[in-house]
Amino acid sequence: MGRYYFQEIWTPLRLIGVRIFRDDEGGLWYKIGNHARKRIRK
C-alpha cells in the first residue's frame, strides 16, 4: 500500500467524533475517535 495524503472534510458528524477525509486519489475515508482510518469508497 502506498502513502496517502489526506484532507479532512468538515461535516456535522465531526461534533460527535466521526471525521471524514478525502485522499489524494479522490477516495473517501472515515475515522472514529482514535481508531485507524477505514476506506468508505474509492
Short mmCIF file of N, CA, C and O in Angstrom, two decimals:
data_model
loop_
_atom_site.label_atom_id
_atom_site.label_comp_id
_atom_site.label_asym_id
_atom_site.label_seq_id
_atom_site.Cartn_x
_atom_site.Cartn_y
_atom_site.Cartn_z
N MET A 1 0.85 -1.18 0.00
CA MET A 1 0.00 0.00 0.00
C MET A 1 0.89 1.23 0.00
O MET A 1 1.80 1.35 0.80
N GLY A 2 0.63 2.14 -0.91
CA GLY A 2 1.39 3.37 -1.00
C GLY A 2 0.98 4.36 0.08
O GLY A 2 0.10 4.10 0.90
N ARG A 3 1.63 5.47 0.07
CA ARG A 3 1.29 6.52 1.03
C ARG A 3 0.16 7.38 0.49
O ARG A 3 0.08 7.63 -0.70
N TYR A 4 -0.70 7.82 1.39
CA TYR A 4 -1.81 8.69 1.03
C TYR A 4 -1.64 10.03 1.73
O TYR A 4 -1.07 10.11 2.81
N TYR A 5 -2.15 11.07 1.10
CA TYR A 5 -2.20 12.39 1.71
C TYR A 5 -3.67 12.72 1.89
O TYR A 5 -4.45 12.64 0.94
N PHE A 6 -4.05 13.07 3.12
CA PHE A 6 -5.44 13.26 3.45
C PHE A 6 -5.78 14.73 3.70
O PHE A 6 -4.95 15.49 4.19
N GLN A 7 -7.02 15.07 3.35
CA GLN A 7 -7.56 16.37 3.68
C GLN A 7 -8.90 16.13 4.36
O GLN A 7 -9.75 15.41 3.83
N GLU A 8 -9.08 16.72 5.53
CA GLU A 8 -10.32 16.50 6.28
C GLU A 8 -11.45 17.30 5.65
O GLU A 8 -11.28 18.44 5.25
N ILE A 9 -12.62 16.67 5.57
CA ILE A 9 -13.84 17.31 5.09
C ILE A 9 -14.70 17.58 6.31
O ILE A 9 -15.04 16.65 7.05
N TRP A 10 -15.07 18.83 6.53
CA TRP A 10 -15.86 19.15 7.72
C TRP A 10 -17.31 18.75 7.49
O TRP A 10 -17.92 19.08 6.48
N THR A 11 -17.86 17.98 8.44
CA THR A 11 -19.27 17.61 8.45
C THR A 11 -19.77 17.74 9.87
O THR A 11 -18.98 17.76 10.82
N PRO A 12 -21.07 17.79 10.09
CA PRO A 12 -21.60 17.85 11.46
C PRO A 12 -21.24 16.61 12.29
O PRO A 12 -21.25 16.67 13.51
N LEU A 13 -20.90 15.50 11.65
CA LEU A 13 -20.50 14.30 12.39
C LEU A 13 -19.22 14.55 13.19
O LEU A 13 -18.94 13.85 14.15
N ARG A 14 -18.45 15.53 12.78
CA ARG A 14 -17.21 15.88 13.49
C ARG A 14 -17.50 16.22 14.95
O ARG A 14 -16.68 15.97 15.83
N LEU A 15 -18.67 16.77 15.23
CA LEU A 15 -19.03 17.15 16.59
C LEU A 15 -19.17 15.95 17.52
O LEU A 15 -19.01 16.09 18.74
N ILE A 16 -19.44 14.76 16.97
CA ILE A 16 -19.56 13.56 17.80
C ILE A 16 -18.37 12.62 17.64
O ILE A 16 -18.40 11.49 18.11
N GLY A 17 -17.32 13.08 16.94
CA GLY A 17 -16.09 12.31 16.87
C GLY A 17 -15.88 11.48 15.63
O GLY A 17 -14.95 10.70 15.56
N VAL A 18 -16.72 11.65 14.61
CA VAL A 18 -16.55 10.92 13.35
C VAL A 18 -15.97 11.90 12.34
O VAL A 18 -16.58 12.92 12.02
N ARG A 19 -14.77 11.61 11.86
CA ARG A 19 -14.09 12.50 10.92
C ARG A 19 -14.03 11.85 9.56
O ARG A 19 -13.79 10.65 9.45
N ILE A 20 -14.25 12.63 8.50
CA ILE A 20 -14.23 12.12 7.13
C ILE A 20 -13.11 12.81 6.38
O ILE A 20 -12.93 14.02 6.49
N PHE A 21 -12.35 12.02 5.61
CA PHE A 21 -11.20 12.52 4.88
C PHE A 21 -11.31 12.15 3.41
O PHE A 21 -11.94 11.16 3.05
N ARG A 22 -10.66 12.97 2.56
CA ARG A 22 -10.51 12.64 1.14
C ARG A 22 -9.02 12.51 0.89
O ARG A 22 -8.24 13.36 1.31
N ASP A 23 -8.62 11.42 0.22
CA ASP A 23 -7.20 11.23 -0.06
C ASP A 23 -6.83 11.88 -1.39
O ASP A 23 -7.69 12.44 -2.08
N ASP A 24 -5.55 11.84 -1.72
CA ASP A 24 -5.07 12.50 -2.93
C ASP A 24 -5.56 11.84 -4.22
O ASP A 24 -5.49 12.44 -5.28
N GLU A 25 -6.09 10.64 -4.14
CA GLU A 25 -6.65 9.96 -5.32
C GLU A 25 -8.16 10.09 -5.41
O GLU A 25 -8.80 9.50 -6.27
N GLY A 26 -8.79 10.81 -4.48
CA GLY A 26 -10.23 11.06 -4.53
C GLY A 26 -11.06 10.10 -3.70
O GLY A 26 -12.28 10.21 -3.67
N GLY A 27 -10.45 9.15 -3.00
CA GLY A 27 -11.19 8.20 -2.18
C GLY A 27 -11.65 8.82 -0.86
O GLY A 27 -11.05 9.78 -0.38
N LEU A 28 -12.71 8.29 -0.29
CA LEU A 28 -13.22 8.77 0.98
C LEU A 28 -12.87 7.79 2.10
O LEU A 28 -12.96 6.57 1.91
N TRP A 29 -12.49 8.32 3.25
CA TRP A 29 -12.12 7.54 4.41
C TRP A 29 -12.82 8.12 5.62
O TRP A 29 -13.16 9.30 5.65
N TYR A 30 -13.05 7.28 6.65
CA TYR A 30 -13.60 7.80 7.90
C TYR A 30 -12.75 7.34 9.06
O TYR A 30 -12.00 6.38 8.97
N LYS A 31 -12.85 8.08 10.14
CA LYS A 31 -12.09 7.76 11.35
C LYS A 31 -12.99 8.07 12.53
O LYS A 31 -13.58 9.14 12.62
N ILE A 32 -13.10 7.12 13.45
CA ILE A 32 -13.92 7.29 14.65
C ILE A 32 -13.00 7.34 15.85
O ILE A 32 -12.30 6.36 16.14
N GLY A 33 -12.98 8.47 16.53
CA GLY A 33 -12.13 8.62 17.71
C GLY A 33 -10.66 8.47 17.37
O GLY A 33 -10.16 9.09 16.43
N ASN A 34 -9.95 7.63 18.12
CA ASN A 34 -8.52 7.42 17.91
C ASN A 34 -8.22 6.16 17.11
O ASN A 34 -7.07 5.76 17.03
N HIS A 35 -9.22 5.56 16.51
CA HIS A 35 -9.01 4.34 15.72
C HIS A 35 -8.43 4.67 14.34
O HIS A 35 -8.42 5.82 13.92
N ALA A 36 -7.95 3.66 13.65
CA ALA A 36 -7.35 3.84 12.33
C ALA A 36 -8.41 4.25 11.31
O ALA A 36 -9.59 3.95 11.46
N ARG A 37 -7.96 4.92 10.25
CA ARG A 37 -8.87 5.29 9.17
C ARG A 37 -9.29 4.05 8.39
O ARG A 37 -8.51 3.12 8.21
N LYS A 38 -10.52 4.06 7.91
CA LYS A 38 -11.04 2.97 7.08
C LYS A 38 -11.66 3.59 5.85
O LYS A 38 -12.32 4.63 5.91
N ARG A 39 -11.48 2.90 4.73
CA ARG A 39 -11.98 3.44 3.46
C ARG A 39 -13.49 3.23 3.31
O ARG A 39 -14.02 2.17 3.60
N ILE A 40 -14.16 4.28 2.84
CA ILE A 40 -15.60 4.20 2.53
C ILE A 40 -15.76 3.74 1.09
O ILE A 40 -16.48 2.80 0.79
N ARG A 41 -15.09 4.44 0.17
CA ARG A 41 -15.14 4.08 -1.25
C ARG A 41 -13.95 4.68 -1.95
O ARG A 41 -13.31 5.59 -1.46
N LYS A 42 -13.68 4.16 -3.15
CA LYS A 42 -12.55 4.68 -3.96
C LYS A 42 -12.97 5.91 -4.69
O LYS A 42 -14.03 6.15 -5.05
#
